[in-house]
């Protein structure tokens, strides 16, 4: 990038925007940040940036004159007036991820990148653990929390990169050593405009990847990988040549071996995958495939999976009370994620509800119906789930818990306990977002765990 020719606007003062502004300022760019919200956090971030020579403008964002590049927050829609004005003015619009790719040094660490509707953070953290177990200086970055632009010049051998569809939409030249699509299901359609556009954004992780890693059990992921010759599949079935998969209780590799047609290598066992659930095994296989593309030996895959510590609120066992297991999967914020969680247990009292964001839950309920022993509903769109249950699981008892006060989760857990029998699992897998009642899915999961512990208290 030509520091003297570029006048850059950074749209948004969030985590990625502030990181992009810092990186550009340190390289001598003339940077202006536009931020609509004038709050305490934003003012503190602005003060830090202004010390680096960055201008920060608060209020309704308008495009300054003489701008040749706009680095946008991943959440800003393409139809935002500022971005539309930038394109009309001939300014290029990119995201922080694309900026990070362009700012890489000559000897920058390779990227192993992944995306998907669900499982991204778990898979990328598994990948980072496997890479570390192989002796690499590795870091999980991107949508996982650490902005990539802050890591590209760091002391790392390889970066494990989690990418959202928003981030990929604003990226055009990424060329990871290997790229993976874990799965694709309807989500963020309101942002992208259609399922096809959403999938196309996900597919950008494949465009210039050295190795394309796809989920052979997922129709969209498989379809997106079809144009590429250098593709490697992963499956929960016995793998074919060119795939990673499951043989009895083992994770095996028939892709990164000398003769995929006649040989395979054992990578790990199902017991090495924590927390164990079919969709988490799929995450582990994807992480293993990306690591193997980087030359990681089989023993490091096993060790990395064993040493991996799952993030909270992802099929996390909270307690066993009266021979009933209570499991927190508050991160299941869409029907696809909830379906994977529900498939992991044979007999379930389901806690569901929240903001469905226009998603249809009929297929979810239809598939889960044989496993359901009861359902307890809360949140803004609980009525939509109740209708689906009435349509597809009419014999399942359903309890509706109205209200948004702090005692709602205690009532929800008490009702779930009443419906449950010994051997059942009370599963919080809401299928909806949490912002109708909580600060985030983490707060919702913590409220559930606290209510369970109060239930268990003598």
Tab-separated table of C-alpha atoms in Angstrom:
chain	number	residue	atom	x	y	z
A	1	UNK	CA	0.000	0.000	0.000
A	2	UNK	CA	1.303	3.446	-0.957
A	3	UNK	CA	1.336	5.409	2.306
A	4	UNK	CA	1.602	8.782	0.567
A	5	UNK	CA	-1.256	8.165	-1.861
A	6	UNK	CA	-3.802	6.657	0.492
A	7	UNK	CA	-6.203	8.634	2.624
A	8	UNK	CA	-8.152	6.088	4.650
A	9	UNK	CA	-11.494	6.164	6.391
A	10	UNK	CA	-12.191	3.505	9.010
A	11	UNK	CA	-15.919	2.995	9.446
A	12	UNK	CA	-16.756	2.092	13.033
A	13	UNK	CA	-14.839	2.258	16.299
A	14	UNK	CA	-15.401	-1.311	17.417
A	15	UNK	CA	-12.671	-3.865	18.112
A	16	UNK	CA	-11.749	-4.452	14.479
A	17	UNK	CA	-12.108	-0.772	13.499
A	18	UNK	CA	-9.843	0.461	16.283
A	19	UNK	CA	-7.290	-2.250	15.449
A	20	UNK	CA	-7.342	-1.295	11.756
A	21	UNK	CA	-6.892	2.404	12.574
A	22	UNK	CA	-3.922	1.644	14.850
A	23	UNK	CA	-2.253	-0.539	12.246
A	24	UNK	CA	-2.683	2.050	9.514
A	25	UNK	CA	-1.519	4.950	11.683
A	26	UNK	CA	1.629	3.073	12.665
A	27	UNK	CA	2.407	2.708	8.971
A	28	UNK	CA	2.110	6.430	8.390
A	29	UNK	CA	-1.347	6.486	6.809
A	30	UNK	CA	-3.642	9.502	7.135
A	31	UNK	CA	-6.602	7.941	8.948
A	32	UNK	CA	-10.036	9.238	9.894
A	33	UNK	CA	-12.422	7.098	11.953
A	34	UNK	CA	-16.172	7.676	11.662
A	35	UNK	CA	-18.318	6.567	14.614
A	36	UNK	CA	-22.050	7.155	15.025
A	37	UNK	CA	-22.227	6.350	18.761
A	38	UNK	CA	-20.800	8.958	21.127
A	39	UNK	CA	-20.397	6.980	24.338
A	40	UNK	CA	-17.873	6.519	27.131
A	41	UNK	CA	-16.225	3.472	25.536
A	42	UNK	CA	-16.030	5.174	22.164
A	43	UNK	CA	-14.523	8.342	23.642
A	44	UNK	CA	-11.839	6.308	25.443
A	45	UNK	CA	-10.966	4.466	22.230
A	46	UNK	CA	-10.884	7.758	20.349
A	47	UNK	CA	-8.430	9.262	22.848
A	48	UNK	CA	-6.069	6.316	22.349
A	49	UNK	CA	-6.225	6.678	18.573
A	50	UNK	CA	-5.855	10.454	18.562
A	51	UNK	CA	-2.551	9.993	20.409
A	52	UNK	CA	-1.393	8.172	17.266
A	53	UNK	CA	-2.533	10.995	15.001
A	54	UNK	CA	-5.849	9.441	13.992
A	55	UNK	CA	-8.823	11.783	13.562
A	56	UNK	CA	-12.103	10.557	15.070
A	57	UNK	CA	-15.424	12.078	14.023
A	58	UNK	CA	-18.612	11.324	15.965
A	59	UNK	CA	-22.130	11.613	14.639
A	60	UNK	CA	-23.926	10.434	11.530
A	61	UNK	CA	-21.101	9.196	9.280
A	62	UNK	CA	-20.504	11.080	6.032
A	63	UNK	CA	-17.716	10.441	3.571
A	64	UNK	CA	-14.938	13.062	3.683
A	65	UNK	CA	-13.447	14.299	0.438
A	66	UNK	CA	-10.285	12.796	-0.978
A	67	UNK	CA	-10.789	9.271	0.376
A	68	UNK	CA	-9.377	6.417	-1.677
A	69	UNK	CA	-9.917	3.560	0.782
A	70	UNK	CA	-12.629	2.718	3.315
A	71	UNK	CA	-12.053	-0.022	5.892
A	72	UNK	CA	-15.496	-0.982	7.109
A	73	UNK	CA	-16.730	-2.681	10.237
A	74	UNK	CA	-17.827	-6.234	9.323
A	75	UNK	CA	-21.332	-5.536	10.582
A	76	UNK	CA	-22.004	-2.599	8.242
A	77	UNK	CA	-24.283	-3.674	5.409
A	78	UNK	CA	-23.271	-2.982	1.801
A	79	UNK	CA	-26.300	-0.690	1.487
A	80	UNK	CA	-25.089	1.637	4.247
A	81	UNK	CA	-25.121	5.195	2.824
A	82	UNK	CA	-21.447	5.768	3.643
A	83	UNK	CA	-20.360	2.647	1.771
A	84	UNK	CA	-22.619	3.433	-1.168
A	85	UNK	CA	-21.134	6.951	-1.289
A	86	UNK	CA	-17.623	5.506	-1.177
A	87	UNK	CA	-18.255	3.269	-4.160
A	88	UNK	CA	-19.794	6.150	-6.117
A	89	UNK	CA	-16.725	8.258	-5.323
A	90	UNK	CA	-14.419	5.525	-6.623
A	91	UNK	CA	-13.048	4.604	-3.189
A	92	UNK	CA	-12.318	0.945	-2.529
A	93	UNK	CA	-14.219	-0.651	0.360
A	94	UNK	CA	-12.566	-3.513	2.259
A	95	UNK	CA	-12.733	-5.042	5.718
A	96	UNK	CA	-10.174	-5.445	8.491
A	97	UNK	CA	-9.420	-9.025	7.364
A	98	UNK	CA	-8.590	-7.917	3.832
A	99	UNK	CA	-6.498	-5.079	5.267
A	100	UNK	CA	-4.579	-7.550	7.417
A	101	UNK	CA	-3.874	-9.731	4.384
A	102	UNK	CA	-2.517	-6.754	2.453
A	103	UNK	CA	-0.363	-5.564	5.350
A	104	UNK	CA	1.420	-8.898	5.833
A	105	UNK	CA	5.163	-8.739	5.811
A	106	UNK	CA	7.443	-10.602	3.417
A	107	UNK	CA	7.861	-13.509	5.818
A	108	UNK	CA	4.353	-13.483	7.245
A	109	UNK	CA	2.907	-16.587	8.862
A	110	UNK	CA	0.601	-18.642	6.627
A	111	UNK	CA	-3.130	-18.619	7.328
A	112	UNK	CA	-5.277	-21.672	7.939
A	113	UNK	CA	-8.760	-20.203	7.585
A	114	UNK	CA	-12.218	-21.550	8.285
A	115	UNK	CA	-15.799	-20.405	8.169
A	116	UNK	CA	-19.252	-21.912	8.614
A	117	UNK	CA	-22.658	-21.173	10.043
A	118	UNK	CA	-21.872	-23.038	13.253
A	119	UNK	CA	-18.828	-24.467	15.020
A	120	UNK	CA	-16.291	-21.867	13.858
A	121	UNK	CA	-14.890	-20.854	17.234
A	122	UNK	CA	-14.675	-24.414	18.537
A	123	UNK	CA	-12.961	-25.616	15.355
A	124	UNK	CA	-10.474	-22.736	15.202
A	125	UNK	CA	-9.517	-23.216	18.849
A	126	UNK	CA	-9.087	-26.939	18.243
A	127	UNK	CA	-6.879	-26.063	15.279
A	128	UNK	CA	-4.752	-23.692	17.355
A	129	UNK	CA	-4.360	-26.381	20.029
A	130	UNK	CA	-3.263	-28.951	17.438
A	131	UNK	CA	-0.774	-26.538	15.885
A	132	UNK	CA	0.663	-25.721	19.324
A	133	UNK	CA	0.921	-29.425	20.122
A	134	UNK	CA	3.022	-29.783	16.959
A	135	UNK	CA	5.443	-27.176	18.308
A	136	UNK	CA	4.261	-24.243	16.204
A	137	UNK	CA	3.833	-20.736	17.576
A	138	UNK	CA	0.159	-20.449	16.666
A	139	UNK	CA	-2.663	-18.062	17.496
A	140	UNK	CA	-6.431	-18.193	16.919
A	141	UNK	CA	-7.503	-14.874	15.373
A	142	UNK	CA	-10.283	-13.165	13.450
A	143	UNK	CA	-13.920	-13.550	14.405
A	144	UNK	CA	-12.725	-15.444	17.482
A	145	UNK	CA	-11.771	-12.187	19.183
A	146	UNK	CA	-8.199	-11.140	18.308
A	147	UNK	CA	-8.212	-8.875	15.240
A	148	UNK	CA	-6.033	-10.360	12.529
A	149	UNK	CA	-4.428	-7.014	11.741
A	150	UNK	CA	-2.863	-7.087	15.211
A	151	UNK	CA	-1.324	-10.520	14.630
A	152	UNK	CA	0.054	-10.429	11.087
A	153	UNK	CA	3.395	-9.005	12.194
A	154	UNK	CA	3.552	-11.002	15.408
A	155	UNK	CA	5.988	-13.770	16.324
A	156	UNK	CA	3.851	-16.586	14.954
A	157	UNK	CA	4.590	-19.522	12.686
A	158	UNK	CA	0.984	-19.958	11.598
A	159	UNK	CA	-2.390	-18.277	12.205
A	160	UNK	CA	-5.645	-20.159	12.796
A	161	UNK	CA	-8.183	-17.762	11.291
A	162	UNK	CA	-11.928	-17.777	11.992
A	163	UNK	CA	-13.925	-15.810	9.424
A	164	UNK	CA	-17.566	-14.753	9.451
A	165	UNK	CA	-19.632	-14.252	6.313
A	166	UNK	CA	-19.519	-10.489	6.991
A	167	UNK	CA	-15.723	-10.502	7.081
A	168	UNK	CA	-15.500	-12.595	3.930
A	169	UNK	CA	-17.908	-10.341	2.070
A	170	UNK	CA	-15.424	-7.485	2.414
A	171	UNK	CA	-12.400	-9.633	1.453
A	172	UNK	CA	-11.229	-10.115	-2.116
A	173	UNK	CA	-7.632	-11.322	-2.217
A	174	UNK	CA	-7.251	-13.787	0.665
A	175	UNK	CA	-5.112	-16.786	-0.229
A	176	UNK	CA	-4.820	-19.023	2.848
A	177	UNK	CA	-2.627	-22.082	2.817
A	178	UNK	CA	-5.843	-24.010	3.417
A	179	UNK	CA	-9.462	-22.906	3.787
A	180	UNK	CA	-12.439	-24.778	5.202
A	181	UNK	CA	-16.225	-24.408	5.156
A	182	UNK	CA	-17.651	-26.332	8.107
A	183	UNK	CA	-21.326	-26.086	7.156
A	184	UNK	CA	-23.800	-23.657	5.621
A	185	UNK	CA	-27.367	-23.165	6.844
A	186	UNK	CA	-29.752	-20.197	6.650
A	187	UNK	CA	-28.439	-17.338	8.796
A	188	UNK	CA	-27.888	-13.597	8.344
A	189	UNK	CA	-30.099	-13.645	5.262
A	190	UNK	CA	-31.332	-10.180	6.207
A	191	UNK	CA	-27.743	-8.899	5.858
A	192	UNK	CA	-26.737	-10.751	2.690
A	193	UNK	CA	-30.090	-10.584	0.920
A	194	UNK	CA	-30.434	-14.260	-0.004
A	195	UNK	CA	-29.193	-17.721	0.895
A	196	UNK	CA	-27.181	-17.776	-2.313
A	197	UNK	CA	-25.377	-14.544	-1.449
A	198	UNK	CA	-24.700	-15.796	2.087
A	199	UNK	CA	-23.201	-19.019	0.708
A	200	UNK	CA	-21.187	-17.063	-1.869
A	201	UNK	CA	-19.626	-15.040	0.940
A	202	UNK	CA	-18.656	-18.247	2.742
A	203	UNK	CA	-17.168	-19.604	-0.480
A	204	UNK	CA	-14.611	-16.795	-0.616
A	205	UNK	CA	-12.474	-18.743	1.852
A	206	UNK	CA	-11.967	-21.273	-0.986
A	207	UNK	CA	-11.243	-18.897	-3.861
A	208	UNK	CA	-7.439	-18.823	-3.645
A	209	UNK	CA	-6.805	-21.440	-0.947
A	210	UNK	CA	-3.982	-23.893	-1.478
A	211	UNK	CA	-6.138	-26.718	-0.115
A	212	UNK	CA	-9.949	-26.620	-0.015
A	213	UNK	CA	-11.391	-28.450	3.004
A	214	UNK	CA	-15.117	-29.195	2.864
A	215	UNK	CA	-17.758	-31.053	4.864
A	216	UNK	CA	-18.780	-34.040	2.752
A	217	UNK	CA	-21.864	-34.453	4.975
A	218	UNK	CA	-23.089	-30.903	4.258
A	219	UNK	CA	-24.750	-30.215	0.906
A	220	UNK	CA	-23.776	-26.547	0.675
A	221	UNK	CA	-20.167	-27.063	1.752
A	222	UNK	CA	-19.780	-29.888	-0.774
A	223	UNK	CA	-21.338	-27.802	-3.541
A	224	UNK	CA	-19.087	-24.827	-2.857
A	225	UNK	CA	-15.989	-27.055	-3.048
A	226	UNK	CA	-16.898	-28.730	-6.350
A	227	UNK	CA	-14.975	-26.354	-8.658
A	228	UNK	CA	-11.644	-26.999	-6.925
A	229	UNK	CA	-9.268	-29.837	-7.739
A	230	UNK	CA	-7.248	-29.551	-4.519
A	231	UNK	CA	-10.159	-30.419	-2.226
A	232	UNK	CA	-10.185	-32.616	0.866
A	233	UNK	CA	-13.419	-33.756	2.490
A	234	UNK	CA	-14.258	-34.685	6.051
A	235	UNK	CA	-17.144	-36.919	7.081
A	236	UNK	CA	-18.626	-38.708	10.072
A	237	UNK	CA	-18.760	-41.830	7.886
A	238	UNK	CA	-15.947	-44.129	6.811
A	239	UNK	CA	-13.719	-41.903	4.658
A	240	UNK	CA	-13.117	-42.395	0.982
A	241	UNK	CA	-9.712	-41.664	-0.555
A	242	UNK	CA	-9.111	-37.932	-0.203
A	243	UNK	CA	-11.159	-37.643	2.975
A	244	UNK	CA	-10.827	-37.672	6.756
A	245	UNK	CA	-13.488	-39.609	8.631
A	246	UNK	CA	-14.451	-42.172	11.240
A	247	UNK	CA	-13.601	-45.883	11.343
A	248	UNK	CA	-15.193	-47.530	14.366
A	249	UNK	CA	-14.061	-45.235	17.212
A	250	UNK	CA	-11.105	-43.648	15.407
A	251	UNK	CA	-10.550	-40.407	13.485
A	252	UNK	CA	-8.559	-41.397	10.406
A	253	UNK	CA	-6.890	-39.628	7.494
A	254	UNK	CA	-7.121	-40.922	3.918
A	255	UNK	CA	-6.099	-37.634	2.322
A	256	UNK	CA	-2.702	-36.526	3.625
A	257	UNK	CA	-1.079	-39.950	3.264
A	258	UNK	CA	1.283	-41.412	0.699
A	259	UNK	CA	-1.366	-43.608	-0.962
A	260	UNK	CA	-4.937	-42.490	-0.175
A	261	UNK	CA	-6.365	-45.342	-2.248
A	262	UNK	CA	-4.902	-48.089	-0.075
A	263	UNK	CA	-3.739	-46.575	3.228
A	264	UNK	CA	-4.892	-44.436	6.143
A	265	UNK	CA	-3.416	-42.929	9.284
A	266	UNK	CA	-4.994	-42.913	12.719
A	267	UNK	CA	-5.245	-39.380	14.089
A	268	UNK	CA	-7.189	-39.707	17.341
A	269	UNK	CA	-10.075	-41.514	18.977
A	270	UNK	CA	-13.592	-40.317	19.679
A	271	UNK	CA	-12.656	-40.158	23.361
A	272	UNK	CA	-10.125	-37.441	22.505
A	273	UNK	CA	-12.913	-35.086	21.307
A	274	UNK	CA	-14.324	-32.899	24.076
A	275	UNK	CA	-17.126	-32.172	24.600
A	276	UNK	CA	-18.239	-35.255	22.715
A	277	UNK	CA	-21.100	-34.774	20.262
A	278	UNK	CA	-21.364	-35.648	16.561
A	279	UNK	CA	-21.071	-32.036	15.409
A	280	UNK	CA	-18.003	-31.572	17.601
A	281	UNK	CA	-16.378	-34.614	16.011
A	282	UNK	CA	-17.011	-32.907	12.684
A	283	UNK	CA	-15.295	-29.774	14.029
A	284	UNK	CA	-12.332	-31.889	15.129
A	285	UNK	CA	-12.032	-33.481	11.688
A	286	UNK	CA	-12.070	-30.068	10.004
A	287	UNK	CA	-9.384	-28.778	12.365
A	288	UNK	CA	-7.324	-31.902	11.764
A	289	UNK	CA	-7.607	-31.507	7.984
A	290	UNK	CA	-6.394	-27.910	8.120
A	291	UNK	CA	-3.535	-28.880	10.415
A	292	UNK	CA	-2.564	-31.799	8.175
A	293	UNK	CA	-2.502	-29.410	5.208
A	294	UNK	CA	0.192	-27.566	7.156
A	295	UNK	CA	2.167	-30.795	7.633
A	296	UNK	CA	1.223	-31.516	11.248
A	297	UNK	CA	1.955	-35.160	12.215
A	298	UNK	CA	-0.835	-37.478	13.425
A	299	UNK	CA	0.384	-37.623	17.026
A	300	UNK	CA	0.045	-33.837	17.337
A	301	UNK	CA	-3.600	-34.031	16.251
A	302	UNK	CA	-4.360	-36.435	19.084
A	303	UNK	CA	-2.402	-34.419	21.636
A	304	UNK	CA	-3.940	-31.128	20.512
A	305	UNK	CA	-7.487	-32.467	20.790
A	306	UNK	CA	-6.783	-33.877	24.242
A	307	UNK	CA	-5.339	-30.563	25.425
A	308	UNK	CA	-8.133	-28.465	23.940
A	309	UNK	CA	-10.292	-26.636	26.494
A	310	UNK	CA	-13.802	-25.937	25.161
A	311	UNK	CA	-15.210	-22.426	25.426
A	312	UNK	CA	-18.161	-21.941	27.797
A	313	UNK	CA	-21.803	-22.377	26.765
A	314	UNK	CA	-21.097	-24.997	24.107
A	315	UNK	CA	-22.786	-28.274	25.138
A	316	UNK	CA	-21.271	-27.775	28.596
A	317	UNK	CA	-22.402	-30.133	31.347
A	318	UNK	CA	-23.581	-27.984	34.260
A	319	UNK	CA	-24.713	-30.550	36.839
A	320	UNK	CA	-26.553	-33.812	37.395
A	321	UNK	CA	-29.574	-33.427	39.657
A	322	UNK	CA	-31.756	-36.412	40.481
A	323	UNK	CA	-30.149	-38.496	37.701
A	324	UNK	CA	-31.008	-35.775	35.171
A	325	UNK	CA	-28.173	-34.058	33.279
A	326	UNK	CA	-28.360	-30.295	32.745
A	327	UNK	CA	-26.454	-29.067	29.671
A	328	UNK	CA	-25.774	-25.472	28.602
A	329	UNK	CA	-25.585	-24.903	24.852
A	330	UNK	CA	-26.651	-21.264	24.930
A	331	UNK	CA	-24.335	-20.692	21.938
A	332	UNK	CA	-26.905	-22.578	19.809
A	333	UNK	CA	-28.383	-19.298	18.577
A	334	UNK	CA	-29.919	-20.579	15.331
A	335	UNK	CA	-31.895	-23.698	14.326
A	336	UNK	CA	-28.925	-25.373	12.640
A	337	UNK	CA	-26.837	-25.181	15.806
A	338	UNK	CA	-29.757	-26.313	17.971
A	339	UNK	CA	-30.354	-29.306	15.677
A	340	UNK	CA	-26.758	-30.450	16.124
A	341	UNK	CA	-27.074	-30.128	19.891
A	342	UNK	CA	-30.399	-31.963	20.048
A	343	UNK	CA	-28.947	-34.806	17.963
A	344	UNK	CA	-26.339	-35.454	20.657
A	345	UNK	CA	-28.781	-36.718	23.321
A	346	UNK	CA	-31.406	-39.491	23.186
A	347	UNK	CA	-34.005	-38.186	25.663
A	348	UNK	CA	-34.387	-34.431	26.096
A	349	UNK	CA	-36.339	-31.776	27.894
A	350	UNK	CA	-35.652	-28.873	25.593
A	351	UNK	CA	-35.320	-25.252	26.732
A	352	UNK	CA	-35.770	-23.033	23.690
A	353	UNK	CA	-36.653	-19.520	22.604
A	354	UNK	CA	-35.263	-16.063	22.018
A	355	UNK	CA	-34.956	-14.136	18.764
A	356	UNK	CA	-35.323	-16.402	15.735
A	357	UNK	CA	-34.357	-13.599	13.291
A	358	UNK	CA	-36.857	-14.880	10.765
A	359	UNK	CA	-35.575	-18.468	10.831
A	360	UNK	CA	-37.989	-21.367	10.315
A	361	UNK	CA	-37.960	-23.959	13.122
A	362	UNK	CA	-40.324	-26.519	11.587
A	363	UNK	CA	-37.589	-28.808	10.233
A	364	UNK	CA	-35.709	-28.528	13.522
A	365	UNK	CA	-38.741	-29.609	15.559
A	366	UNK	CA	-39.705	-32.346	13.093
A	367	UNK	CA	-36.252	-33.929	13.296
A	368	UNK	CA	-35.952	-33.592	17.067
A	369	UNK	CA	-39.487	-34.759	17.932
A	370	UNK	CA	-38.606	-38.429	18.634
A	371	UNK	CA	-36.025	-37.314	21.231
A	372	UNK	CA	-38.205	-34.798	23.064
A	373	UNK	CA	-39.771	-35.615	26.420
A	374	UNK	CA	-40.842	-32.043	27.059
A	375	UNK	CA	-40.160	-28.450	26.107
A	376	UNK	CA	-39.982	-25.219	28.089
A	377	UNK	CA	-40.168	-22.017	26.075
A	378	UNK	CA	-39.025	-18.481	26.882
A	379	UNK	CA	-38.194	-15.293	25.033
A	380	UNK	CA	-39.580	-13.172	22.236
A	381	UNK	CA	-40.305	-15.838	19.605
A	382	UNK	CA	-41.402	-18.702	21.845
A	383	UNK	CA	-44.845	-18.724	20.232
A	384	UNK	CA	-43.325	-19.675	16.868
A	385	UNK	CA	-41.580	-22.640	18.475
A	386	UNK	CA	-44.786	-23.604	20.313
A	387	UNK	CA	-46.665	-23.724	17.001
A	388	UNK	CA	-43.981	-25.911	15.447
A	389	UNK	CA	-44.163	-28.266	18.422
A	390	UNK	CA	-47.958	-28.443	18.147
A	391	UNK	CA	-47.579	-29.265	14.452
A	392	UNK	CA	-44.770	-31.820	14.599
A	393	UNK	CA	-44.598	-33.054	18.210
A	394	UNK	CA	-48.156	-32.845	19.443
A	395	UNK	CA	-47.647	-35.417	22.212
A	396	UNK	CA	-44.730	-33.530	23.792
A	397	UNK	CA	-45.749	-31.512	26.876
A	398	UNK	CA	-44.912	-27.828	26.447
A	399	UNK	CA	-44.607	-25.140	29.135
A	400	UNK	CA	-44.642	-21.485	28.153
A	401	UNK	CA	-42.779	-19.182	30.565
A	402	UNK	CA	-43.605	-15.518	29.844
A	403	UNK	CA	-41.818	-12.461	31.159
A	404	UNK	CA	-38.357	-10.926	30.971
A	405	UNK	CA	-37.586	-10.437	34.651
A	406	UNK	CA	-34.512	-11.878	36.367
A	407	UNK	CA	-36.499	-14.777	37.802
A	408	UNK	CA	-37.568	-16.193	34.448
A	409	UNK	CA	-34.697	-18.685	34.168
A	410	UNK	CA	-35.391	-20.084	37.634
A	411	UNK	CA	-38.975	-20.758	36.566
A	412	UNK	CA	-37.777	-22.267	33.295
A	413	UNK	CA	-35.374	-24.648	35.044
A	414	UNK	CA	-37.981	-25.605	37.657
A	415	UNK	CA	-40.483	-26.462	34.916
A	416	UNK	CA	-37.855	-28.453	33.016
A	417	UNK	CA	-36.999	-30.396	36.181
A	418	UNK	CA	-40.690	-31.178	36.648
A	419	UNK	CA	-40.933	-32.605	33.123
A	420	UNK	CA	-37.680	-34.592	33.280
A	421	UNK	CA	-37.283	-38.221	34.359
A	422	UNK	CA	-34.097	-40.012	35.460
A	423	UNK	CA	-31.842	-40.508	32.434
A	424	UNK	CA	-33.120	-37.425	30.605
A	425	UNK	CA	-31.049	-34.400	29.603
A	426	UNK	CA	-32.378	-30.912	30.221
A	427	UNK	CA	-30.807	-29.066	27.298
A	428	UNK	CA	-30.597	-25.307	26.845
A	429	UNK	CA	-30.269	-25.093	23.045
A	430	UNK	CA	-32.406	-22.019	22.344
A	431	UNK	CA	-32.295	-21.884	18.508
A	432	UNK	CA	-32.532	-18.113	18.853
A	433	UNK	CA	-30.425	-15.118	19.787
A	434	UNK	CA	-30.472	-13.846	23.355
A	435	UNK	CA	-30.660	-10.062	23.120
A	436	UNK	CA	-34.383	-9.959	23.810
A	437	UNK	CA	-33.633	-10.861	27.442
A	438	UNK	CA	-29.866	-10.964	28.024
A	439	UNK	CA	-26.680	-9.102	27.183
A	440	UNK	CA	-25.574	-12.064	25.070
A	441	UNK	CA	-25.659	-15.838	24.817
A	442	UNK	CA	-23.023	-15.998	27.575
A	443	UNK	CA	-25.258	-14.158	30.033
A	444	UNK	CA	-28.130	-16.463	29.118
A	445	UNK	CA	-25.979	-19.532	29.726
A	446	UNK	CA	-24.747	-18.172	33.034
A	447	UNK	CA	-28.321	-17.521	34.135
A	448	UNK	CA	-29.204	-21.117	33.262
A	449	UNK	CA	-26.215	-22.539	35.148
A	450	UNK	CA	-26.967	-20.399	38.204
A	451	UNK	CA	-30.591	-21.563	38.200
A	452	UNK	CA	-29.498	-25.201	37.928
A	453	UNK	CA	-27.122	-24.808	40.872
A	454	UNK	CA	-29.891	-23.219	42.914
A	455	UNK	CA	-32.123	-26.152	42.012
A	456	UNK	CA	-29.434	-28.559	43.196
A	457	UNK	CA	-28.774	-26.711	46.449
A	458	UNK	CA	-30.111	-28.483	49.572
